[in-house]
Tab-separated table of C-alpha atoms in Angstrom:
chain	number	residue	atom	x	y	z
N	26	MET	CA	0.061	0.030	0.068
N	27	TRP	CA	0.932	3.811	-0.160
N	28	SER	CA	3.519	4.557	2.703
N	29	SER	CA	5.484	7.703	3.213
N	30	SER	CA	8.676	5.688	2.880
N	31	ILE	CA	8.108	5.757	-0.934
N	32	LEU	CA	8.792	9.579	-0.546
N	33	ALA	CA	11.478	9.387	1.827
N	34	SER	CA	13.670	6.923	0.150
N	35	PRO	CA	17.059	8.729	-0.833
N	36	HIS	CA	17.091	6.795	-3.973
N	37	PHE	CA	14.423	8.425	-5.539
N	38	SER	CA	15.119	11.774	-7.528
N	39	SER	CA	12.452	13.996	-9.042
N	40	PRO	CA	11.932	13.029	-12.672
N	41	PRO	CA	10.968	15.384	-15.672
N	42	LYS	CA	7.336	15.989	-14.968
N	43	LEU	CA	5.256	13.675	-17.047
N	44	SER	CA	1.579	14.006	-18.009
N	45	PRO	CA	-0.613	11.618	-15.989
N	46	LEU	CA	-2.025	8.609	-17.939
N	47	SER	CA	-4.678	6.324	-17.260
N	48	SER	CA	-4.427	2.900	-18.836
N	49	SER	CA	-8.295	2.655	-19.608
N	50	SER	CA	-8.198	6.155	-21.216
N	51	SER	CA	-5.288	5.524	-23.287
N	52	SER	CA	-6.751	2.355	-24.849
N	53	HIS	CA	-10.207	4.186	-25.680
N	54	HIS	CA	-8.143	6.855	-27.350
N	55	HIS	CA	-6.286	4.451	-29.586
N	56	LYS	CA	-9.886	3.090	-30.343
N	57	ILE	CA	-11.337	6.355	-31.549
N	58	GLN	CA	-8.098	6.988	-33.478
N	59	THR	CA	-8.500	3.805	-35.270
N	60	VAL	CA	-12.077	4.578	-36.076
N	61	LEU	CA	-11.458	7.964	-37.269
N	62	CYS	CA	-8.431	6.774	-39.556
N	63	SER	CA	-11.036	4.149	-41.186
N	64	THR	CA	-13.475	7.095	-41.805
N	65	GLN	CA	-10.853	8.980	-43.798
N	66	ASN	CA	-10.531	5.992	-46.438
N	67	PRO	CA	-12.706	7.491	-49.261
N	68	SER	CA	-12.589	4.146	-51.141
N	69	SER	CA	-15.291	2.516	-48.801
N	70	THR	CA	-18.612	4.409	-48.437
N	71	VAL	CA	-20.042	1.706	-46.482
N	72	GLY	CA	-16.968	1.430	-44.185
N	73	VAL	CA	-17.339	5.126	-43.542
N	74	SER	CA	-21.174	4.949	-42.552
N	75	PHE	CA	-20.459	2.163	-40.281
N	76	SER	CA	-17.533	3.520	-38.626
N	77	LYS	CA	-19.201	6.898	-38.092
N	78	ARG	CA	-22.317	4.894	-36.574
N	79	HIS	CA	-19.915	3.136	-34.523
N	80	LEU	CA	-18.292	6.097	-33.133
N	81	ASN	CA	-21.566	7.920	-32.283
N	82	LEU	CA	-23.011	4.924	-30.628
N	83	SER	CA	-19.767	4.589	-28.715
N	84	ILE	CA	-19.764	8.127	-27.375
N	85	LEU	CA	-23.400	8.032	-26.475
N	86	THR	CA	-22.689	4.707	-24.481
N	87	LEU	CA	-19.817	6.576	-22.632
N	88	LEU	CA	-21.859	9.397	-22.029
N	89	PHE	CA	-24.928	7.645	-20.644
N	90	ASN	CA	-22.785	5.277	-18.568
N	91	GLY	CA	-20.907	8.329	-16.961
N	92	GLY	CA	-24.084	9.977	-16.170
N	93	PHE	CA	-25.750	6.850	-14.771
N	94	LEU	CA	-22.648	6.128	-12.514
N	95	LEU	CA	-22.411	9.584	-11.401
N	96	GLY	CA	-26.146	9.944	-10.632
N	97	LYS	CA	-25.789	6.577	-8.708
N	98	ALA	CA	-22.897	7.676	-6.719
N	99	LYS	CA	-24.691	11.031	-5.839
N	100	SER	CA	-27.918	9.096	-4.641
N	101	MET	CA	-25.691	6.478	-2.594
N	102	ALA	CA	-24.192	9.787	-0.571
N	103	GLU	CA	-27.772	11.379	-0.506
N	104	SER	CA	-29.367	8.184	0.700
N	105	GLY	CA	-27.183	7.451	3.816
N	106	ASP	CA	-24.694	4.863	2.267
N	107	LEU	CA	-21.786	7.097	2.678
N	108	GLN	CA	-21.120	9.638	5.514
N	109	ARG	CA	-18.685	12.434	6.138
N	110	TYR	CA	-15.933	11.865	8.381
N	111	THR	CA	-13.853	14.850	9.594
N	112	ASP	CA	-10.542	14.733	11.547
N	113	SER	CA	-9.879	18.380	12.752
N	114	LYS	CA	-6.915	17.639	14.657
N	115	ASP	CA	-5.003	16.012	11.534
N	116	GLY	CA	-6.609	18.223	9.147
N	117	PHE	CA	-8.341	15.963	6.618
N	118	THR	CA	-11.776	14.791	5.537
N	119	LEU	CA	-13.484	12.032	3.396
N	120	LEU	CA	-16.631	10.012	2.955
N	121	VAL	CA	-16.910	6.554	4.373
N	122	PRO	CA	-19.625	3.984	4.373
N	123	SER	CA	-21.881	4.449	6.963
N	124	SER	CA	-22.112	0.697	7.932
N	125	TRP	CA	-18.335	0.394	8.374
N	126	THR	CA	-16.794	0.446	11.683
N	127	LYS	CA	-14.179	2.935	12.929
N	128	VAL	CA	-11.121	1.010	14.542
N	129	GLU	CA	-7.924	1.676	16.369
N	130	LYS	CA	-4.653	0.458	14.827
N	131	ALA	CA	-0.973	1.701	15.529
N	132	GLY	CA	0.340	4.002	12.507
N	133	ALA	CA	-3.108	4.787	11.265
N	134	ASN	CA	-4.602	8.178	11.787
N	135	ALA	CA	-8.123	6.749	10.869
N	136	LEU	CA	-8.927	3.190	10.033
N	137	PHE	CA	-12.566	1.824	8.956
N	138	GLU	CA	-13.268	-1.771	8.294
N	139	GLU	CA	-16.377	-3.641	6.802
N	140	PRO	CA	-17.863	-5.636	9.796
N	141	GLU	CA	-18.747	-8.644	7.584
N	142	LYS	CA	-15.223	-8.839	6.222
N	143	ARG	CA	-12.569	-6.877	8.221
N	144	SER	CA	-9.927	-7.171	5.264
N	145	ASN	CA	-12.047	-4.687	3.258
N	146	ASN	CA	-10.938	-1.233	4.906
N	147	ILE	CA	-10.080	2.318	4.336
N	148	GLY	CA	-7.065	3.917	6.279
N	149	VAL	CA	-5.423	7.296	6.318
N	150	VAL	CA	-1.875	7.975	7.316
N	151	VAL	CA	-0.336	11.447	7.977
N	152	SER	CA	3.223	11.991	8.138
N	153	PRO	CA	5.541	15.124	8.073
N	154	VAL	CA	7.695	15.592	4.867
N	155	ARG	CA	9.935	18.277	3.546
N	156	ILE	CA	8.255	18.545	0.303
N	157	LYS	CA	5.704	21.233	-0.432
N	158	SER	CA	3.553	19.439	-2.987
N	159	LEU	CA	3.744	16.006	-4.632
N	160	GLU	CA	4.903	17.580	-7.818
N	161	ASP	CA	8.213	18.335	-6.146
N	162	PHE	CA	8.470	14.748	-5.963
N	163	GLY	CA	7.587	13.617	-9.480
N	164	SER	CA	4.480	13.263	-11.674
N	165	PRO	CA	1.456	10.745	-10.880
N	166	GLN	CA	3.029	8.183	-13.484
N	167	PHE	CA	6.427	8.234	-11.500
N	168	VAL	CA	4.750	7.958	-8.155
N	169	ALA	CA	2.630	5.124	-9.488
N	170	ASP	CA	5.743	3.224	-10.715
N	171	LYS	CA	7.329	3.561	-7.361
N	172	LEU	CA	4.355	2.471	-5.621
N	173	ILE	CA	3.834	-0.576	-7.665
N	174	ASN	CA	7.537	-1.631	-7.389
N	175	ALA	CA	7.534	-1.278	-3.818
N	176	GLU	CA	4.507	-3.587	-3.903
N	177	LYS	CA	6.388	-6.193	-6.136
N	178	ARG	CA	9.193	-6.384	-3.791
N	179	LYS	CA	7.156	-7.463	-0.745
N	180	GLU	CA	7.672	-11.618	-0.210
N	181	SER	CA	3.964	-11.915	0.061
N	182	THR	CA	3.144	-10.301	-3.422
N	183	LYS	CA	2.529	-12.753	-6.291
N	184	GLU	CA	1.438	-10.119	-8.698
N	185	ALA	CA	1.006	-6.386	-8.768
N	186	GLU	CA	-0.316	-4.087	-11.508
N	187	VAL	CA	-1.269	-0.523	-12.106
N	188	VAL	CA	-4.902	-0.132	-13.552
N	189	SER	CA	-5.043	3.672	-13.746
N	190	VAL	CA	-3.440	6.844	-12.697
N	191	GLY	CA	-4.993	10.289	-12.415
N	192	GLU	CA	-4.615	13.697	-10.719
N	193	ARG	CA	-7.302	16.192	-9.439
N	194	SER	CA	-6.604	19.907	-8.786
N	195	GLY	CA	-8.373	22.169	-6.489
N	196	GLN	CA	-7.047	23.977	-3.469
N	197	ARG	CA	-4.196	21.514	-3.929
N	198	GLN	CA	-2.886	18.573	-6.078
N	199	VAL	CA	-4.222	15.239	-5.194
N	200	TYR	CA	-2.681	12.083	-7.076
N	201	GLU	CA	-5.164	9.094	-7.454
N	202	PHE	CA	-3.999	5.721	-8.452
N	203	GLU	CA	-6.015	2.267	-8.688
N	204	TYR	CA	-4.036	-0.912	-8.694
N	205	LYS	CA	-4.610	-4.789	-8.135
N	206	ILE	CA	-2.455	-7.095	-5.773
N	207	ASP	CA	-2.626	-10.820	-5.879
N	208	SER	CA	-0.993	-11.666	-2.555
N	209	THR	CA	-0.506	-14.884	-0.134
N	210	ARG	CA	-2.049	-12.596	2.382
N	211	GLY	CA	-5.703	-12.061	1.408
N	212	GLY	CA	-5.643	-13.161	-2.295
N	213	ILE	CA	-6.597	-10.409	-4.918
N	214	LYS	CA	-7.405	-7.225	-3.699
N	215	ARG	CA	-8.404	-3.815	-5.566
N	216	VAL	CA	-6.738	-0.883	-4.116
N	217	PHE	CA	-7.666	2.727	-4.422
N	218	SER	CA	-5.223	5.378	-3.255
N	219	ALA	CA	-4.973	8.909	-3.099
N	220	ALA	CA	-2.340	11.294	-1.847
N	221	PHE	CA	-1.470	14.882	-1.425
N	222	VAL	CA	0.785	17.198	0.785
N	223	SER	CA	-0.624	19.912	2.766
N	224	SER	CA	1.500	22.146	5.285
N	225	LYS	CA	4.432	19.832	4.708
N	226	LYS	CA	2.376	16.843	5.904
N	227	LEU	CA	1.977	13.904	3.662
N	228	TYR	CA	-1.623	12.576	3.519
N	229	ILE	CA	-2.444	9.040	2.295
N	230	LEU	CA	-5.697	7.181	1.635
N	231	ASN	CA	-5.647	3.422	0.969
N	232	VAL	CA	-9.103	1.724	0.257
N	233	VAL	CA	-8.651	-2.096	-0.032
N	234	HIS	CA	-11.396	-4.388	-1.224
N	235	SER	CA	-11.491	-8.323	-2.036
N	236	ASP	CA	-11.600	-8.669	-5.760
N	237	SER	CA	-11.204	-12.407	-6.515
N	238	PRO	CA	-12.717	-14.380	-9.674
N	239	GLU	CA	-15.140	-16.207	-7.163
N	240	ASN	CA	-16.325	-12.999	-5.606
N	241	PRO	CA	-15.465	-9.984	-7.606
N	242	LEU	CA	-16.057	-6.394	-6.678
N	243	ASP	CA	-19.556	-5.365	-7.988
N	244	SER	CA	-20.237	-2.232	-9.673
N	245	SER	CA	-22.421	-0.575	-6.961
N	246	MET	CA	-19.504	-1.050	-4.491
N	247	ARG	CA	-16.951	0.102	-7.104
N	248	VAL	CA	-18.977	3.380	-7.459
N	249	LEU	CA	-19.235	3.887	-3.713
N	250	LEU	CA	-15.423	3.185	-3.090
N	251	GLU	CA	-14.452	5.635	-5.962
N	252	GLN	CA	-16.583	8.396	-4.120
N	253	VAL	CA	-14.467	7.586	-0.946
N	254	LEU	CA	-11.510	8.191	-3.132
N	255	HIS	CA	-12.467	11.431	-4.702
N	256	SER	CA	-13.859	12.909	-1.378
N	257	PHE	CA	-10.430	12.786	0.478
N	258	ASP	CA	-9.089	16.211	0.844
N	259	ALA	CA	-7.494	18.458	3.381
N	260	LEU	CA	-9.410	20.725	5.718
N	261	PRO	CA	-9.345	24.298	4.604
N	262	LEU	CA	-6.779	26.223	6.496
N	263	ALA	CA	-8.207	28.452	9.115
């Protein structure tokens, strides 16, 4: 999982800044490019018509699904499936599933567990750092590479892969990551992580949920956990 040791390691130097890359978005962009190229071939009117229809349908599908998921996530928050947790002492806030239980654990500033399966959890760690922002350390993709390499070095890790990398901006930069881990400790897990720096403190969120072939992460729970991920932020400075 994300830890402050990734930033603290003296072997990591800041690389040239790279644009954040999502594996899913790059694949979709390639598909659109392929369709556009086929429509530019004047030798096939049928091919042009089919490609245009396919492109239009793809765009409508994306818009519909995006709106549906956003509306579903909003309704979850409004219906009480999520509730706001605020830590005034450490200066952060996020949404958490209302049915999950807050527990105490050494090293965690906040930890919430699903009562039925405690390995599904949401944890926040706050650590002092010397940098003023994550950009001082590196791009989202650079940090994701360090993160996944750290996971792969663990003896318990059988496989680890980055699913997506992103960044959101507001009062501060927040890096967001999604990755999968197959471990001897707990099997296959889906991890959603977010990190930002505020007031020379590194804030790390790890959202961990089982995602085995026998019991995969369902779409409604995924939407809920993504809402948790996107809600993680620092409290406004007084």
